[in-house]
CSV table of C-alpha atoms and ligand atoms in Angstrom, one decimal:
chain,number,residue,atom,x,y,z
A,1,UNK,CA,-41.7,81.0,4.0
A,2,UNK,CA,-40.2,78.6,6.6
A,3,UNK,CA,-39.1,80.2,9.9
A,4,UNK,CA,-36.9,78.6,12.4
A,5,UNK,CA,-37.7,78.1,15.9
A,6,UNK,CA,-34.9,77.4,18.5
A,7,UNK,CA,-35.7,75.6,21.7
A,8,UNK,CA,-33.1,76.0,24.5
A,9,UNK,CA,-33.3,73.4,27.2
A,10,UNK,CA,-30.8,73.6,30.1
A,11,UNK,CA,-30.4,70.2,31.6
A,12,UNK,CA,-28.9,69.2,34.8
A,13,UNK,CA,-28.9,65.5,35.8
A,14,UNK,CA,-32.0,64.8,33.6
A,15,UNK,CA,-31.2,61.6,31.7
A,16,UNK,CA,-34.8,60.3,32.3
A,17,UNK,CA,-36.5,63.6,31.2
A,18,UNK,CA,-34.9,64.1,27.8
A,19,UNK,CA,-36.3,61.4,25.7
A,20,UNK,CA,-39.7,62.2,27.2
A,21,UNK,CA,-39.3,66.1,26.6
A,22,UNK,CA,-38.3,65.4,23.0
A,23,UNK,CA,-41.2,63.1,22.3
A,24,UNK,CA,-43.6,65.6,23.9
A,25,UNK,CA,-42.4,68.4,21.8
A,26,UNK,CA,-42.3,66.6,18.6
A,27,UNK,CA,-46.0,65.7,19.3
A,28,UNK,CA,-46.8,69.4,19.1
A,29,UNK,CA,-44.5,70.2,16.3
A,30,UNK,CA,-47.0,69.5,13.4
A,31,UNK,CA,-49.3,72.1,15.1
A,32,UNK,CA,-46.6,74.7,14.2
A,33,UNK,CA,-47.0,75.7,10.6
A,34,UNK,CA,-44.1,76.7,8.4
A,35,UNK,CA,-41.7,76.2,11.4
A,36,UNK,CA,-38.5,74.2,11.5
A,37,UNK,CA,-37.4,73.3,14.9
A,38,UNK,CA,-33.8,73.6,16.4
A,39,UNK,CA,-33.1,72.0,19.8
A,40,UNK,CA,-30.3,73.4,21.9
A,41,UNK,CA,-29.8,71.2,24.9
A,42,UNK,CA,-27.3,72.6,27.2
A,43,UNK,CA,-25.8,69.8,29.4
A,44,UNK,CA,-24.7,71.7,32.7
A,45,UNK,CA,-22.0,69.5,33.9
A,46,UNK,CA,-24.4,66.5,35.0
A,47,UNK,CA,-22.9,63.8,36.9
A,48,UNK,CA,-25.5,61.3,35.6
A,49,UNK,CA,-25.8,60.0,32.0
A,50,UNK,CA,-27.5,63.3,30.6
A,51,UNK,CA,-24.7,63.8,28.2
A,52,UNK,CA,-25.1,60.1,26.9
A,53,UNK,CA,-28.8,60.7,26.4
A,54,UNK,CA,-28.0,63.9,24.3
A,55,UNK,CA,-25.4,62.2,22.1
A,56,UNK,CA,-28.0,59.4,21.5
A,57,UNK,CA,-30.8,62.0,20.6
A,58,UNK,CA,-28.5,63.9,18.5
A,59,UNK,CA,-27.6,60.8,16.4
A,60,UNK,CA,-31.3,60.0,16.1
A,61,UNK,CA,-32.3,63.5,14.8
A,62,UNK,CA,-28.7,65.1,13.7
A,63,UNK,CA,-30.6,67.7,11.5
A,64,UNK,CA,-32.4,69.4,14.4
A,65,UNK,CA,-31.0,68.3,17.6
A,66,UNK,CA,-27.8,70.1,18.9
A,67,UNK,CA,-26.2,70.1,22.3
A,68,UNK,CA,-23.5,71.7,24.3
A,69,UNK,CA,-21.8,70.3,27.3
A,70,UNK,CA,-20.0,72.3,30.1
A,71,UNK,CA,-17.0,71.3,31.8
A,72,UNK,CA,-18.7,71.5,35.2
A,73,UNK,CA,-22.0,72.6,36.8
A,74,UNK,CA,-22.3,76.4,36.0
A,75,UNK,CA,-26.0,76.8,37.0
A,76,UNK,CA,-29.1,77.3,34.9
A,77,UNK,CA,-28.4,81.0,34.1
A,78,UNK,CA,-25.1,79.9,32.4
A,79,UNK,CA,-26.9,77.3,30.6
A,80,UNK,CA,-29.7,79.8,29.3
A,81,UNK,CA,-27.0,82.2,28.3
A,82,UNK,CA,-25.1,79.5,26.1
A,83,UNK,CA,-28.3,78.4,24.5
A,84,UNK,CA,-29.3,81.8,23.5
A,85,UNK,CA,-25.7,82.6,22.0
A,86,UNK,CA,-25.9,79.2,20.1
A,87,UNK,CA,-29.5,79.4,18.7
A,88,UNK,CA,-30.0,80.6,15.2
A,89,UNK,CA,-33.8,80.7,14.9
A,90,UNK,CA,-36.0,83.6,13.9
A,91,UNK,CA,-37.8,82.6,17.2
A,92,UNK,CA,-36.3,81.5,20.4
A,93,UNK,CA,-38.0,79.5,23.2
A,94,UNK,CA,-36.7,78.8,26.6
A,95,UNK,CA,-38.0,75.5,28.3
A,96,UNK,CA,-37.3,73.3,31.3
A,97,UNK,CA,-36.6,69.7,30.3
A,98,UNK,CA,-38.8,68.2,33.0
A,99,UNK,CA,-41.9,69.1,31.2
A,100,UNK,CA,-43.1,71.5,33.9
A,101,UNK,CA,-43.4,74.0,30.9
A,102,UNK,CA,-46.1,72.6,28.8
A,103,UNK,CA,-45.1,72.3,25.0
A,104,UNK,CA,-48.8,72.5,24.2
A,105,UNK,CA,-48.7,76.0,24.8
A,106,UNK,CA,-46.2,76.6,21.9
A,107,UNK,CA,-48.7,77.1,19.1
A,108,UNK,CA,-50.6,79.6,21.0
A,109,UNK,CA,-47.4,81.4,22.0
A,110,UNK,CA,-46.2,81.4,18.4
A,111,UNK,CA,-49.6,83.0,17.3
A,112,UNK,CA,-49.1,85.9,19.4
A,113,UNK,CA,-45.5,86.5,18.0
A,114,UNK,CA,-46.6,85.9,14.3
A,115,UNK,CA,-49.5,88.3,14.8
A,116,UNK,CA,-46.7,90.9,15.0
A,117,UNK,CA,-48.4,92.5,18.2
A,118,UNK,CA,-46.0,91.0,20.6
A,119,UNK,CA,-42.2,90.7,20.8
A,120,UNK,CA,-42.2,87.9,23.8
A,121,UNK,CA,-44.7,85.5,25.2
A,122,UNK,CA,-44.0,84.6,28.7
A,123,UNK,CA,-45.7,82.2,31.0
A,124,UNK,CA,-46.9,82.3,34.6
A,125,UNK,CA,-48.2,79.8,37.0
A,126,UNK,CA,-51.5,80.8,38.6
A,127,UNK,CA,-51.1,78.1,41.3
A,128,UNK,CA,-48.0,76.4,42.9
A,129,UNK,CA,-49.9,73.1,43.3
A,130,UNK,CA,-47.6,70.2,44.3
A,131,UNK,CA,-45.0,72.6,45.9
A,132,UNK,CA,-44.2,72.9,49.6
A,133,UNK,CA,-46.4,75.7,51.1
A,134,UNK,CA,-43.4,77.2,52.8
A,135,UNK,CA,-41.7,77.5,49.3
A,136,UNK,CA,-44.7,79.3,47.8
A,137,UNK,CA,-45.0,81.7,50.8
A,138,UNK,CA,-41.0,82.7,50.5
A,139,UNK,CA,-41.6,83.0,46.7
A,140,UNK,CA,-44.6,85.4,46.9
A,141,UNK,CA,-42.6,87.4,49.6
A,142,UNK,CA,-39.7,87.7,47.2
A,143,UNK,CA,-41.7,88.8,44.2
A,144,UNK,CA,-43.3,91.4,46.5
A,145,UNK,CA,-40.0,92.6,47.8
A,146,UNK,CA,-38.1,92.8,44.6
A,147,UNK,CA,-40.9,94.7,42.9
A,148,UNK,CA,-41.0,97.3,45.7
A,149,UNK,CA,-37.4,98.0,45.6
A,150,UNK,CA,-36.3,97.4,42.1
A,151,UNK,CA,-37.4,99.5,38.9
A,152,UNK,CA,-37.5,96.2,36.9
A,153,UNK,CA,-40.8,94.6,37.3
A,154,UNK,CA,-40.8,90.9,37.7
A,155,UNK,CA,-44.0,89.2,37.5
A,156,UNK,CA,-45.1,86.9,40.3
A,157,UNK,CA,-45.1,83.2,39.2
A,158,UNK,CA,-43.5,84.1,35.9
A,159,UNK,CA,-41.5,81.0,34.7
A,160,UNK,CA,-38.4,81.2,32.4
A,161,UNK,CA,-40.5,79.5,30.0
A,162,UNK,CA,-40.9,82.1,27.1
A,163,UNK,CA,-40.9,82.5,23.4
A,164,UNK,CA,-39.0,85.6,22.0
A,165,UNK,CA,-38.2,87.1,18.7
A,166,UNK,CA,-34.6,87.4,17.3
A,167,UNK,CA,-34.5,91.1,18.0
A,168,UNK,CA,-35.3,90.4,21.7
A,169,UNK,CA,-32.7,87.7,21.9
A,170,UNK,CA,-30.0,90.0,20.4
A,171,UNK,CA,-31.0,92.6,23.0
A,172,UNK,CA,-30.5,90.0,25.7
A,173,UNK,CA,-27.1,88.9,24.3
A,174,UNK,CA,-25.8,92.4,24.4
A,175,UNK,CA,-25.9,92.1,28.2
A,176,UNK,CA,-22.7,90.5,28.9
A,177,UNK,CA,-22.8,90.7,32.7
A,178,UNK,CA,-21.5,87.7,34.6
A,179,UNK,CA,-24.2,87.7,37.3
A,180,UNK,CA,-27.2,86.8,35.2
A,181,UNK,CA,-30.6,86.9,36.9
A,182,UNK,CA,-32.8,86.0,33.6
A,183,UNK,CA,-36.1,87.0,35.4
A,184,UNK,CA,-34.7,90.5,35.5
A,185,UNK,CA,-32.9,90.5,32.3
A,186,UNK,CA,-36.0,89.6,30.2
A,187,UNK,CA,-37.8,92.3,31.9
A,188,UNK,CA,-35.0,94.8,31.7
A,189,UNK,CA,-34.6,94.8,27.9
A,190,UNK,CA,-38.3,95.8,27.6
A,191,UNK,CA,-40.2,94.8,24.4
A,192,UNK,CA,-43.9,93.9,24.4
A,193,UNK,CA,-44.4,90.9,26.5
A,194,UNK,CA,-47.9,88.9,26.7
A,195,UNK,CA,-48.2,86.5,29.7
A,196,UNK,CA,-50.2,83.1,29.3
A,197,UNK,CA,-51.4,81.6,32.4
A,198,UNK,CA,-51.4,77.9,33.2
A,199,UNK,CA,-51.8,75.5,36.1
A,200,UNK,CA,-48.7,74.2,37.8
A,201,UNK,CA,-47.4,70.8,36.6
A,202,UNK,CA,-45.2,68.6,38.5
A,203,UNK,CA,-42.0,67.3,37.0
A,204,UNK,CA,-42.1,63.9,34.8
A,205,UNK,CA,-39.1,62.4,36.1
A,206,UNK,CA,-36.1,63.2,38.3
A,207,UNK,CA,-36.0,65.8,41.3
A,208,UNK,CA,-35.6,69.5,41.7
A,209,UNK,CA,-32.1,70.7,42.0
A,210,UNK,CA,-33.2,73.6,44.3
A,211,UNK,CA,-33.3,73.4,48.0
A,212,UNK,CA,-34.1,76.3,50.5
A,213,UNK,CA,-30.6,77.7,50.8
A,214,UNK,CA,-30.0,77.8,46.9
A,215,UNK,CA,-33.4,79.5,46.6
A,216,UNK,CA,-32.4,82.2,49.3
A,217,UNK,CA,-29.1,82.7,47.4
A,218,UNK,CA,-30.9,83.2,44.0
A,219,UNK,CA,-33.3,85.6,45.4
A,220,UNK,CA,-30.5,87.7,47.2
A,221,UNK,CA,-28.5,87.6,43.9
A,222,UNK,CA,-31.6,88.8,42.0
A,223,UNK,CA,-32.1,91.7,44.4
A,224,UNK,CA,-28.4,92.8,44.2
A,225,UNK,CA,-28.3,92.6,40.4
A,226,UNK,CA,-31.5,94.7,40.0
A,227,UNK,CA,-31.7,97.1,43.0
A,228,UNK,CA,-29.7,99.5,44.9
A,229,UNK,CA,-32.2,100.0,47.7
A,230,UNK,CA,-30.3,97.8,50.2
A,231,UNK,CA,-27.3,100.3,50.0
A,232,UNK,CA,-29.8,103.3,50.3
A,233,UNK,CA,-31.3,101.7,53.3
A,234,UNK,CA,-27.9,101.3,54.9
A,235,UNK,CA,-27.3,105.0,54.4
A,236,UNK,CA,-30.8,105.9,55.8
A,237,UNK,CA,-30.1,103.7,58.9
A,238,UNK,CA,-26.9,105.4,59.5
A,239,UNK,CA,-28.4,108.8,59.1
A,240,UNK,CA,-31.2,107.9,61.5
A,241,UNK,CA,-29.0,106.7,64.2
A,242,UNK,CA,-26.6,109.8,64.0
A,243,UNK,CA,-29.6,112.1,64.4
A,244,UNK,CA,-30.8,110.1,67.3
A,245,UNK,CA,-27.3,110.4,68.9
A,246,UNK,CA,-27.2,114.0,68.6
A,247,UNK,CA,-30.5,114.3,70.3
A,248,UNK,CA,-29.3,111.9,73.0
A,249,UNK,CA,-26.0,114.0,73.6
A,250,UNK,CA,-28.2,117.2,73.9
A,251,UNK,CA,-30.3,115.4,76.3
A,252,UNK,CA,-27.6,114.2,78.5
A,253,UNK,CA,-25.5,117.4,78.6
A,254,UNK,CA,-28.7,119.2,79.4
A,255,UNK,CA,-29.5,116.9,82.2
A,256,UNK,CA,-26.1,117.2,83.7
A,257,UNK,CA,-26.1,121.0,83.7
A,258,UNK,CA,-29.6,121.3,85.1
A,259,UNK,CA,-29.7,118.6,87.7
A,260,UNK,CA,-26.1,117.4,88.1
A,261,UNK,CA,-25.4,113.8,89.1
A,262,UNK,CA,-23.8,110.9,87.4
A,263,UNK,CA,-24.4,109.3,84.0
A,264,UNK,CA,-26.8,106.5,83.0
A,265,UNK,CA,-26.1,103.0,84.1
A,266,UNK,CA,-23.8,100.3,82.2
A,267,UNK,CA,-26.5,98.1,81.0
A,268,UNK,CA,-28.3,100.5,78.6
A,269,UNK,CA,-24.8,101.4,77.3
A,270,UNK,CA,-23.9,97.9,76.6
A,271,UNK,CA,-27.4,97.4,74.7
A,272,UNK,CA,-26.8,100.5,72.8
A,273,UNK,CA,-23.3,99.4,71.8
A,274,UNK,CA,-24.4,95.9,70.7
A,275,UNK,CA,-27.3,97.4,68.7
A,276,UNK,CA,-25.2,100.0,66.8
A,277,UNK,CA,-22.5,97.4,66.2
A,278,UNK,CA,-25.0,95.0,64.8
A,279,UNK,CA,-26.3,97.6,62.3
A,280,UNK,CA,-22.9,98.4,61.4
A,281,UNK,CA,-21.9,95.0,60.6
A,282,UNK,CA,-25.2,94.4,58.7
A,283,UNK,CA,-24.5,97.5,56.6
A,284,UNK,CA,-21.0,96.5,55.9
A,285,UNK,CA,-22.4,93.1,54.9
A,286,UNK,CA,-24.8,94.6,52.4
A,287,UNK,CA,-21.9,96.7,51.0
A,288,UNK,CA,-19.6,93.7,50.8
A,289,UNK,CA,-22.3,91.8,48.8
A,290,UNK,CA,-22.3,94.7,46.2
A,291,UNK,CA,-18.5,94.6,46.2
A,292,UNK,CA,-18.3,91.0,45.7
A,293,UNK,CA,-20.4,91.3,42.6
A,294,UNK,CA,-18.2,94.0,41.3
A,295,UNK,CA,-15.2,91.7,42.0
A,296,UNK,CA,-16.7,89.1,40.0
A,297,UNK,CA,-17.7,91.4,37.1
A,298,UNK,CA,-14.2,93.0,36.8
A,299,UNK,CA,-12.6,89.8,36.5
A,300,UNK,CA,-14.4,89.1,33.4
A,301,UNK,CA,-14.4,85.5,33.6
A,302,UNK,CA,-16.4,83.6,30.9
A,303,UNK,CA,-19.9,82.7,32.1
A,304,UNK,CA,-19.4,79.0,31.2
A,305,UNK,CA,-16.8,76.7,29.9
A,306,UNK,CA,-17.7,74.3,26.8
A,307,UNK,CA,-16.3,70.9,26.7
A,308,UNK,CA,-18.3,69.4,23.8
A,309,UNK,CA,-20.6,70.8,21.3
A,310,UNK,CA,-22.5,69.4,18.4
B,1,LIG,N1,-31.0,73.3,35.7
B,1,LIG,C1,-29.6,73.4,35.2
B,1,LIG,N2,-28.5,73.8,36.0
B,1,LIG,C2,-28.8,73.7,37.3
B,1,LIG,C3,-30.0,73.5,37.8
B,1,LIG,C4,-31.1,73.2,37.1
B,1,LIG,O1,-29.5,73.5,33.9
B,1,LIG,O2,-27.8,73.8,38.1
B,1,LIG,C5,-32.1,72.9,34.8
B,1,LIG,C6,-32.9,71.7,35.1
B,1,LIG,O3,-32.3,70.5,34.4
B,1,LIG,C7,-34.3,72.1,34.6
B,1,LIG,C8,-34.3,73.6,34.8
B,1,LIG,O4,-33.0,73.9,34.9
B,1,LIG,O5,-34.4,71.8,33.1
B,1,LIG,C9,-35.2,74.0,36.0
B,1,LIG,O6,-34.7,73.2,37.1
B,1,LIG,P1,-35.8,72.6,38.2
B,1,LIG,O7,-36.7,71.8,37.6
B,1,LIG,O8,-34.9,71.8,39.2
B,1,LIG,O9,-36.2,73.7,38.9
B,1,LIG,P2,-37.7,74.0,39.4
B,1,LIG,O10,-38.7,73.7,38.2
B,1,LIG,O11,-37.9,73.1,40.6
B,1,LIG,O12,-37.8,75.5,39.6
B,2,LIG,MG1,-38.7,72.0,37.2
């Protein structure tokens, strides 16, 4: 019996990569027995000719290729969500269009799912060759940190490239949250996941749309979405400084009663005020970050807006 495999491909300004990606996957297709492919390309409001390339590809292979185009750039997470909603396959794969996610792994990934032992096959890079060392360093730090403070485990180096069963996709779709951090969501829904490892590949064309600040924002969003530890830390720091101040007050009163004399100098006072003021602002900022997320969730805005679909 033929089964359908949907491939979801978020694309942002990738006019050069799209035909290369399609050809690379089609080359692997004969190695997928009894599988009919369905492509869902999501054009994330690209400013180049990505949509034109997708229309062209859709005309070339109208039976298998579908695309959806957003009214503006909503981010990769929105693209993934849209793709998962559109996909109709028994199996669903998520892949980047820049061929950093090697299609040659698909037959092996499918094998694990068809054996019935796993519900999901993920991939992780064992190295970060071709990436600036500073980016790798921060990435490792991020995984260490989020795994310490969150109950949801996120595998270091795990890519979004994965193959899932329909059951797992439906579970993910039942999470309608606005702030979507897929790495966390994939892990939160559970299911048995096998990780395949591979060497990092450089993108075939175009350039990455991430920079230091967007990655930092992505990391903070991930932490806020999957951990409440920062809020707890704020309370602990508050508790600790109150205890310290009570000890200080007792000390000052005792000194006055025993030895008389005047209070401490102003320099130490200013330092203490500044320190406490700083911590208060920091804690307020942490609380604010969570309130901001709640604000976005309660507004209940759509994750993306479609302009064209085929
Ligand atoms: N992408 C997207 N919307 C964005 C940014 C990126 O759909 O706002 C897509 C992009 O076209 C690619 C994938 O997400 O298919 C991964 O992006 P990129 O290669 O820039 O990230 P990296 O591989 O450097 O982590
Ligand atoms: Mg890439």
